[in-house]
Amino acid sequence: MAKRVNRRANRQQKITLPSIDALHDLPAFSDLRLDDAQRTAFDVFLDGAENADEMSLGFVVRLDRGYPLVVTESDVFRAEHSVSFAKQDGEKDEGLLPAVGDCVAVRRAPGHDMGVIERVLPRRTSFERWRGRSRGERQVLAANVDTILVVQPLGGGELLLGRVARSLVLARDCGLEPVVVLTKADRADDGALERDLGSVRRLVGDGVRVVVTSSATGAGIEAVRDCVAPRTSAMILGESGAGKSTLLNALLGHEALATGEVRERDDAGRHTTVSRVMVSLPGAGVIVDVPGLRSLPLVGHERGLARAFPEIAEAALECRFNDCTHTHEPGCAVRDHFEQGAFSEERLRCYLSLAREMRESARTLDPDVVI
Ligand SMILES: Nc1nc2c(ncn2[C@@H]2O[C@H](COP(=O)(O)OP(=O)(O)OP(=O)(O)O)[C@@H](O)[C@H]2O)c(=O)[nH]1
Ligand SMILES: [Mg+2]
Ligand SMILES: [Zn+2]
């Protein structure tokens, strides 16, 4: 029995990672933004570090099966995290481990191929989701990104408006700017396109850009590029098969993600081993591609809900009952405002459904919902 376990452990260690030479479009250190807090934190850390001359500032630009690839001003190399890492402050929170986009203090001893990440420097932003069955499990999907490209495919049946709304709440909760990217426009006829675009626009309002694209015809690709300014970074969020990697290839002008990326169509959402890949777009910023995410539970994202639906959240403060569900209660200001035309039905419907979900997840602490 013990033997079998050992053999399995050995096999797991023989993971082949893509060779660095085969990776194209990696961002350079100078493509990424370093802020004052990060530089200061690095200087402070350096002060107390042993063999400080082995230490550099770097960015994590890929995670292949959890293994970080780091770029520094002068080099690109694989790294592992220092042993003490996961236990910083006595916690074993996955949120403390390096995520793609992280700015890190990395040590590389002379003659070593591998680096060791000693510290994750303060995150300017952190895009996270809850996963699993307890409140404690949060996953940082990308660090230091500015924009979330919320991808939804057209022409595949009913457009999942609720999914768009949920993604906006997650982005706003982390202080990030969402942009809705409707992909595969070539699959939708004019009537369907108009209908879907109309309902998305009524949902998101004027404050969020909506871009219609087709990687097949090239439509809208430049409009996506315009959403990712030089020296900013974005992450693509969408379900498996939504066309995220294809969109990225269209932006790059070649099949960038061919190096060992296996597209997974895992409807059960069991992406336990994942690659997260940051690429640098010609004439623009960087984008992080991640495997499709099915489950995006809302747990305690009230701030994101209020930011994504500010006029509804404000109206809710005027309701007679402070636990008003805005469905049947007397003195409900949300329904009053809605009847006066203050916001669309799409906004109201999504707001109510996400607010209900959050009430329930707060009660059961089981955010593992599938949408
Ligand atoms: N007709 C059409 N098909 C597209 C378009 N974009 C992507 N596809 C197809 O959609 C399928 C999925 O595309 P991917 O780019 O691999 O999807 P993904 O979102 O990266 O999926 P995961 O990596 O599994 O999360 C592929 O068969 C693509 O050829 C498009 O604009 N038009
Ligand atoms: Mg993909
Ligand atoms: Zn109400």
Coordinates of C-alpha atoms and ligand atoms in Angstrom, one line a residue:
M1 CA 0.0 0.0 0.0
A2 CA 2.7 2.4 1.0
K3 CA 4.6 1.6 -2.1
R4 CA 1.6 2.5 -4.3
V5 CA 1.3 5.8 -2.6
N6 CA 4.9 6.5 -3.1
R7 CA 4.8 5.7 -6.8
R8 CA 1.9 8.0 -7.2
A9 CA 3.7 10.8 -5.4
N10 CA 6.7 10.2 -7.7
R11 CA 4.6 10.4 -10.8
Q12 CA 3.1 13.6 -9.6
Q13 CA 6.5 15.1 -9.3
K14 CA 7.3 14.4 -13.0
I15 CA 5.2 17.2 -14.3
T16 CA 6.5 18.6 -17.5
L17 CA 6.1 22.3 -17.6
P18 CA 6.3 24.2 -20.9
S19 CA 9.9 25.2 -21.7
I20 CA 10.5 28.9 -21.2
D21 CA 12.0 29.2 -24.7
A22 CA 8.7 28.0 -26.2
L23 CA 6.7 30.7 -24.5
H24 CA 5.9 33.7 -26.6
D25 CA 4.3 37.0 -25.8
L26 CA 5.4 37.0 -22.2
P27 CA 5.2 40.5 -20.7
A28 CA 8.5 42.1 -19.9
F29 CA 9.1 43.6 -16.5
S30 CA 8.6 47.0 -17.9
D31 CA 5.2 46.1 -19.3
L32 CA 3.9 45.8 -15.8
R33 CA 3.3 48.6 -13.3
L34 CA 5.1 48.8 -10.0
D35 CA 3.5 51.1 -7.5
D36 CA 5.1 53.0 -4.7
A37 CA 3.8 50.7 -2.0
Q38 CA 5.3 47.7 -3.7
R39 CA 8.7 49.3 -4.1
T40 CA 8.7 50.5 -0.5
A41 CA 7.7 47.1 0.8
F42 CA 10.5 45.5 -1.3
D43 CA 13.1 48.0 0.1
V44 CA 11.9 47.3 3.7
F45 CA 12.1 43.5 3.1
L46 CA 15.5 43.8 1.5
D47 CA 16.8 45.6 4.6
G48 CA 16.3 42.7 6.8
A49 CA 17.0 39.9 4.2
E50 CA 20.1 37.6 4.2
N51 CA 22.1 37.7 1.0
A52 CA 20.2 40.7 -0.2
D53 CA 22.2 40.7 -3.4
E54 CA 20.4 37.5 -4.5
M55 CA 17.1 39.2 -4.3
S56 CA 15.1 40.9 -7.1
L57 CA 11.8 42.4 -7.7
G58 CA 9.7 40.3 -10.1
F59 CA 6.2 39.7 -11.4
V60 CA 4.5 36.3 -11.6
V61 CA 3.5 36.1 -15.3
R62 CA 2.3 32.5 -15.4
L63 CA 1.2 29.7 -13.1
D64 CA 1.5 26.3 -14.7
R65 CA 0.0 23.7 -12.4
G66 CA 0.7 26.0 -9.6
Y67 CA 4.3 26.6 -10.6
P68 CA 5.1 30.3 -10.9
L69 CA 7.1 31.8 -13.8
V70 CA 8.7 35.1 -12.8
V71 CA 10.1 37.9 -14.9
T72 CA 12.5 40.3 -13.4
E73 CA 14.3 43.3 -15.0
S74 CA 16.9 41.0 -16.4
D75 CA 15.6 37.5 -16.5
V76 CA 12.7 35.0 -16.8
F77 CA 12.7 31.8 -14.6
R78 CA 10.6 29.3 -12.8
A79 CA 10.2 29.7 -9.1
E80 CA 8.8 27.9 -6.1
H81 CA 7.6 29.5 -2.9
S82 CA 9.6 29.5 0.2
V83 CA 8.5 27.0 2.8
S84 CA 7.5 29.5 5.4
F85 CA 5.2 31.1 2.9
A86 CA 1.8 29.4 3.3
K87 CA 2.1 29.7 7.0
Q88 CA 2.7 33.4 7.2
D89 CA 0.9 34.8 10.3
G90 CA -0.1 31.2 11.2
E91 CA -2.6 31.1 8.5
K92 CA -2.8 28.6 5.6
D93 CA -4.9 30.9 3.5
E94 CA -4.4 30.2 -0.2
G95 CA -5.0 33.9 -0.8
L96 CA -1.4 34.5 0.5
L97 CA 0.2 32.4 -2.1
P98 CA 1.6 34.1 -5.2
A99 CA -1.1 34.6 -7.9
V100 CA -0.5 35.5 -11.5
G101 CA 0.2 39.3 -11.7
D102 CA 1.7 39.4 -8.3
C103 CA 4.7 41.6 -7.6
V104 CA 7.2 39.5 -5.6
A105 CA 10.5 39.5 -3.9
V106 CA 12.3 36.6 -5.4
R107 CA 15.7 35.1 -4.5
R108 CA 17.9 33.3 -6.9
A109 CA 21.1 31.9 -5.6
P110 CA 24.2 32.0 -8.0
G111 CA 24.1 29.1 -10.4
H112 CA 20.5 28.1 -9.7
D113 CA 17.9 27.8 -12.4
M114 CA 15.0 28.1 -10.0
G115 CA 14.1 31.1 -7.9
V116 CA 12.4 31.1 -4.6
I117 CA 9.6 33.6 -4.0
E118 CA 10.1 35.0 -0.5
R119 CA 7.3 37.6 -0.3
V120 CA 4.3 38.7 -2.2
L121 CA 4.4 42.5 -2.1
P122 CA 1.2 44.5 -1.4
R123 CA -1.5 43.9 -4.1
R124 CA -2.8 47.0 -5.7
T125 CA -5.9 45.0 -6.5
S126 CA -6.8 41.4 -6.0
F127 CA -9.5 39.6 -8.0
E128 CA -10.9 36.8 -6.0
R129 CA -13.6 34.2 -5.9
W130 CA -14.9 31.9 -3.2
R131 CA -14.8 28.3 -3.8
G132 CA -15.5 25.1 -1.9
R133 CA -17.9 24.7 0.9
S134 CA -16.6 26.9 3.6
R135 CA -16.0 30.6 4.0
G136 CA -12.3 30.2 4.4
E137 CA -11.5 29.2 0.8
R138 CA -10.8 32.1 -1.4
Q139 CA -8.8 31.9 -4.6
V140 CA -7.0 34.9 -6.0
L141 CA -7.5 34.6 -9.7
A142 CA -5.3 37.5 -10.6
A143 CA -3.4 40.2 -8.7
N144 CA -2.8 43.8 -9.7
V145 CA -5.2 43.8 -12.7
D146 CA -7.2 46.9 -13.5
T147 CA -9.9 45.5 -15.8
I148 CA -12.1 42.4 -16.0
L149 CA -13.2 41.4 -19.4
V150 CA -16.5 39.6 -18.8
V151 CA -16.9 37.2 -21.7
Q152 CA -20.3 35.8 -22.8
P153 CA -20.8 34.0 -26.1
L154 CA -23.6 35.0 -28.5
G155 CA -25.6 32.6 -30.6
G156 CA -25.7 29.7 -28.1
G157 CA -29.2 29.9 -26.9
E158 CA -30.3 32.3 -24.2
L159 CA -27.7 34.8 -23.1
L160 CA -26.9 34.4 -19.4
L161 CA -27.7 37.9 -18.1
G162 CA -27.5 36.7 -14.5
R163 CA -23.9 35.5 -15.2
V164 CA -23.0 38.9 -16.6
A165 CA -24.5 40.7 -13.5
R166 CA -22.7 38.3 -11.1
S167 CA -19.4 39.0 -12.9
L168 CA -19.9 42.7 -12.6
V169 CA -20.5 42.4 -8.9
L170 CA -17.3 40.4 -8.4
A171 CA -15.3 42.9 -10.4
R172 CA -16.8 45.9 -8.6
D173 CA -16.3 44.3 -5.3
C174 CA -12.6 44.1 -5.9
G175 CA -12.6 47.7 -7.2
L176 CA -12.0 46.6 -10.8
E177 CA -13.5 48.0 -14.0
P178 CA -15.7 45.5 -15.8
V179 CA -16.0 45.5 -19.6
V180 CA -18.6 43.1 -21.2
V181 CA -17.3 41.3 -24.2
L182 CA -19.9 39.4 -26.2
T183 CA -18.1 36.9 -28.3
K184 CA -19.0 34.8 -31.4
A185 CA -21.2 37.5 -32.9
D186 CA -20.9 35.6 -36.2
R187 CA -23.1 32.9 -34.8
A188 CA -26.0 35.2 -34.0
D189 CA -28.4 36.5 -36.7
D190 CA -29.2 40.2 -36.7
G191 CA -32.4 39.9 -34.7
A192 CA -30.8 37.8 -31.9
L193 CA -27.8 40.1 -31.8
E194 CA -30.0 43.2 -31.4
R195 CA -32.1 41.5 -28.7
D196 CA -29.1 40.2 -26.7
L197 CA -27.2 43.4 -27.0
G198 CA -30.3 45.4 -25.9
S199 CA -30.8 43.3 -22.8
V200 CA -27.1 43.5 -21.8
R201 CA -27.1 47.2 -22.3
R202 CA -30.2 47.6 -20.2
L203 CA -28.6 45.5 -17.5
V204 CA -25.3 47.2 -17.3
G205 CA -26.4 50.8 -17.9
D206 CA -24.2 53.6 -19.2
G207 CA -21.3 53.0 -16.9
V208 CA -20.0 49.8 -18.4
R209 CA -18.6 49.3 -21.9
V210 CA -20.1 46.5 -24.0
V211 CA -18.1 45.2 -26.9
V212 CA -19.4 42.8 -29.6
T213 CA -16.7 40.6 -31.1
S214 CA -16.2 37.8 -33.4
S215 CA -12.8 36.1 -33.5
A216 CA -14.0 34.4 -36.7
T217 CA -14.5 37.7 -38.7
G218 CA -12.3 40.0 -36.6
A219 CA -15.2 42.3 -35.7
G220 CA -14.7 44.2 -32.4
I221 CA -11.2 42.9 -31.8
E222 CA -9.6 46.4 -31.9
A223 CA -12.4 47.7 -29.6
V224 CA -11.2 45.1 -27.0
R225 CA -7.6 46.2 -27.4
D226 CA -8.7 49.8 -26.7
C227 CA -10.1 48.6 -23.3
V228 CA -6.6 47.5 -22.2
A229 CA -4.3 50.6 -22.3
P230 CA -0.5 50.2 -22.3
R231 CA 0.9 49.5 -18.8
T232 CA -2.5 48.3 -17.5
S233 CA -3.6 44.7 -17.2
A234 CA -6.9 42.9 -17.6
M235 CA -8.2 39.4 -16.9
I236 CA -10.6 37.5 -19.1
L237 CA -13.4 35.9 -17.1
G238 CA -15.9 33.5 -18.7
E239 CA -17.0 29.9 -18.8
S240 CA -15.1 27.2 -20.6
G241 CA -15.7 27.4 -24.3
A242 CA -16.8 31.0 -24.2
G243 CA -14.0 31.9 -26.6
K244 CA -11.5 33.5 -24.3
S245 CA -8.3 32.0 -25.6
T246 CA -9.5 32.4 -29.2
L247 CA -10.1 36.1 -28.5
L248 CA -6.6 36.4 -27.1
N249 CA -5.1 34.8 -30.1
A250 CA -7.0 37.2 -32.3
L251 CA -5.6 40.1 -30.3
L252 CA -2.1 38.7 -30.6
G253 CA -2.4 37.9 -34.3
H254 CA -1.2 34.3 -33.9
E255 CA -1.9 31.0 -32.0
A256 CA -0.2 32.1 -28.8
L257 CA -1.7 29.5 -26.5
A258 CA -0.6 26.4 -28.4
T259 CA 2.2 25.5 -26.0
G260 CA 0.7 22.7 -24.0
E261 CA -2.4 24.6 -23.1
V262 CA -5.2 22.0 -23.1
R263 CA -8.6 23.5 -23.4
E264 CA -10.8 21.8 -20.8
R265 CA -14.5 21.6 -21.2
D266 CA -15.2 20.5 -17.8
D267 CA -18.8 21.2 -17.1
A268 CA -18.4 20.1 -13.5
G269 CA -16.0 22.9 -13.0
R270 CA -13.3 20.7 -11.5
H271 CA -10.3 22.6 -12.5
T272 CA -7.9 21.5 -9.9
T273 CA -4.8 22.0 -11.9
V274 CA -4.8 25.1 -13.9
S275 CA -2.6 27.4 -16.0
R276 CA -2.9 31.0 -15.8
V277 CA -1.2 32.9 -18.5
M278 CA -0.3 36.5 -18.9
V279 CA 0.4 37.8 -22.4
S280 CA 1.5 41.1 -23.7
L281 CA -0.6 42.7 -26.4
P282 CA 1.1 44.6 -29.2
G283 CA 0.3 48.3 -28.7
A284 CA -1.7 47.7 -25.5
G285 CA -1.4 46.3 -22.0
V286 CA -1.4 42.7 -20.8
I287 CA -4.2 40.2 -20.4
V288 CA -4.5 37.2 -18.2
D289 CA -6.1 34.1 -19.7
V290 CA -7.5 31.6 -17.2
P291 CA -9.4 28.3 -17.6
G292 CA -13.1 28.7 -17.7
L293 CA -14.9 29.2 -14.4
R294 CA -18.3 27.8 -13.9
S295 CA -19.0 28.6 -10.3
L296 CA -18.8 32.2 -9.1
P297 CA -20.6 32.2 -5.8
L298 CA -21.5 35.4 -4.1
V299 CA -20.8 35.4 -0.4
G300 CA -20.6 38.8 1.4
H301 CA -20.3 40.7 -1.8
E302 CA -22.7 43.4 -0.6
R303 CA -20.2 46.1 -1.5
G304 CA -19.9 44.8 -5.0
L305 CA -23.6 44.7 -5.4
A306 CA -24.0 48.3 -4.2
R307 CA -21.3 49.4 -6.5
A308 CA -22.7 47.6 -9.5
F309 CA -26.3 48.7 -8.8
P310 CA -25.8 52.0 -6.9
E311 CA -29.2 53.5 -7.7
I312 CA -31.0 50.4 -6.5
A313 CA -28.9 50.0 -3.4
E314 CA -29.6 53.7 -2.5
A315 CA -33.3 53.2 -3.0
A316 CA -33.2 50.2 -0.7
L317 CA -32.1 52.5 2.1
E318 CA -35.5 54.2 1.9
C319 CA -37.5 51.0 2.3
R320 CA -39.8 50.8 5.3
F321 CA -38.3 47.6 6.6
N322 CA -34.5 47.3 6.7
D323 CA -34.7 43.6 5.8
C324 CA -37.0 44.3 2.8
T325 CA -36.7 41.8 0.0
H326 CA -38.2 44.2 -2.4
T327 CA -40.7 41.7 -3.6
H328 CA -44.0 42.2 -1.7
E329 CA -43.4 44.4 1.4
P330 CA -45.4 47.6 1.9
G331 CA -43.3 50.8 1.7
C332 CA -40.7 49.3 -0.6
A333 CA -38.8 52.2 -2.2
V334 CA -37.0 49.9 -4.7
R335 CA -40.3 48.9 -6.3
D336 CA -41.5 52.6 -6.2
H337 CA -38.4 53.8 -7.9
F338 CA -38.7 51.0 -10.5
E339 CA -42.3 51.9 -11.2
Q340 CA -41.2 55.5 -11.8
G341 CA -38.8 54.2 -14.4
A342 CA -35.6 54.8 -12.4
F343 CA -33.9 51.6 -13.6
S344 CA -34.6 48.8 -16.0
E345 CA -36.3 45.5 -15.4
E346 CA -33.1 43.7 -16.2
R347 CA -31.3 45.5 -13.5
L348 CA -34.0 44.9 -10.9
R349 CA -34.3 41.3 -11.7
C350 CA -30.6 40.6 -11.5
Y351 CA -30.2 42.7 -8.4
L352 CA -33.0 40.9 -6.6
S353 CA -31.7 37.5 -7.5
L354 CA -28.1 38.2 -6.5
A355 CA -29.2 39.9 -3.3
R356 CA -31.3 36.8 -2.5
E357 CA -28.4 34.5 -3.2
M358 CA -26.2 36.5 -0.8
R359 CA -28.8 36.4 1.9
E360 CA -28.9 32.6 1.5
S361 CA -25.2 32.1 1.4
A362 CA -24.7 34.2 4.5
R363 CA -27.2 31.9 6.2
T364 CA -25.9 28.6 5.1
L365 CA -22.2 29.5 4.6
D366 CA -22.3 27.3 1.6
P367 CA -21.3 29.3 -1.4
D368 CA -20.8 26.3 -3.7
V369 CA -23.7 27.1 -6.0
V370 CA -23.7 26.3 -9.6
I371 CA -25.3 28.7 -12.0
Ligands
LIG1 N1 -18.0 30.8 -34.5 C1 -17.1 31.2 -33.6 N2 -16.5 30.3 -32.8 C2 -15.6 30.8 -31.9 C3 -15.3 32.1 -31.8 N3 -14.4 32.3 -30.8 C4 -14.2 31.0 -30.3 N4 -14.9 30.1 -31.0 C5 -14.9 28.6 -30.8 O1 -15.3 28.3 -29.5 C6 -14.6 27.2 -29.0 C7 -14.0 27.5 -27.6 O2 -13.0 28.5 -27.7 P1 -11.9 28.8 -26.7 O3 -11.2 30.1 -27.1 O4 -11.0 27.6 -26.6 O5 -12.7 29.0 -25.4 P2 -12.2 29.3 -23.9 O6 -13.1 30.3 -23.4 O7 -10.8 29.7 -23.9 O8 -12.4 28.0 -23.1 P3 -11.5 27.4 -21.9 O9 -10.1 27.6 -22.1 O10 -12.0 26.0 -21.8 O11 -12.0 28.2 -20.7 C8 -13.5 26.9 -30.0 O12 -14.0 25.8 -30.8 C9 -13.4 28.1 -30.9 O13 -13.1 27.9 -32.2 C10 -16.0 33.1 -32.6 O14 -15.8 34.3 -32.6 N5 -16.9 32.6 -33.5
MG2 MG -9.0 29.0 -22.9
ZN3 ZN -37.8 47.2 -0.6

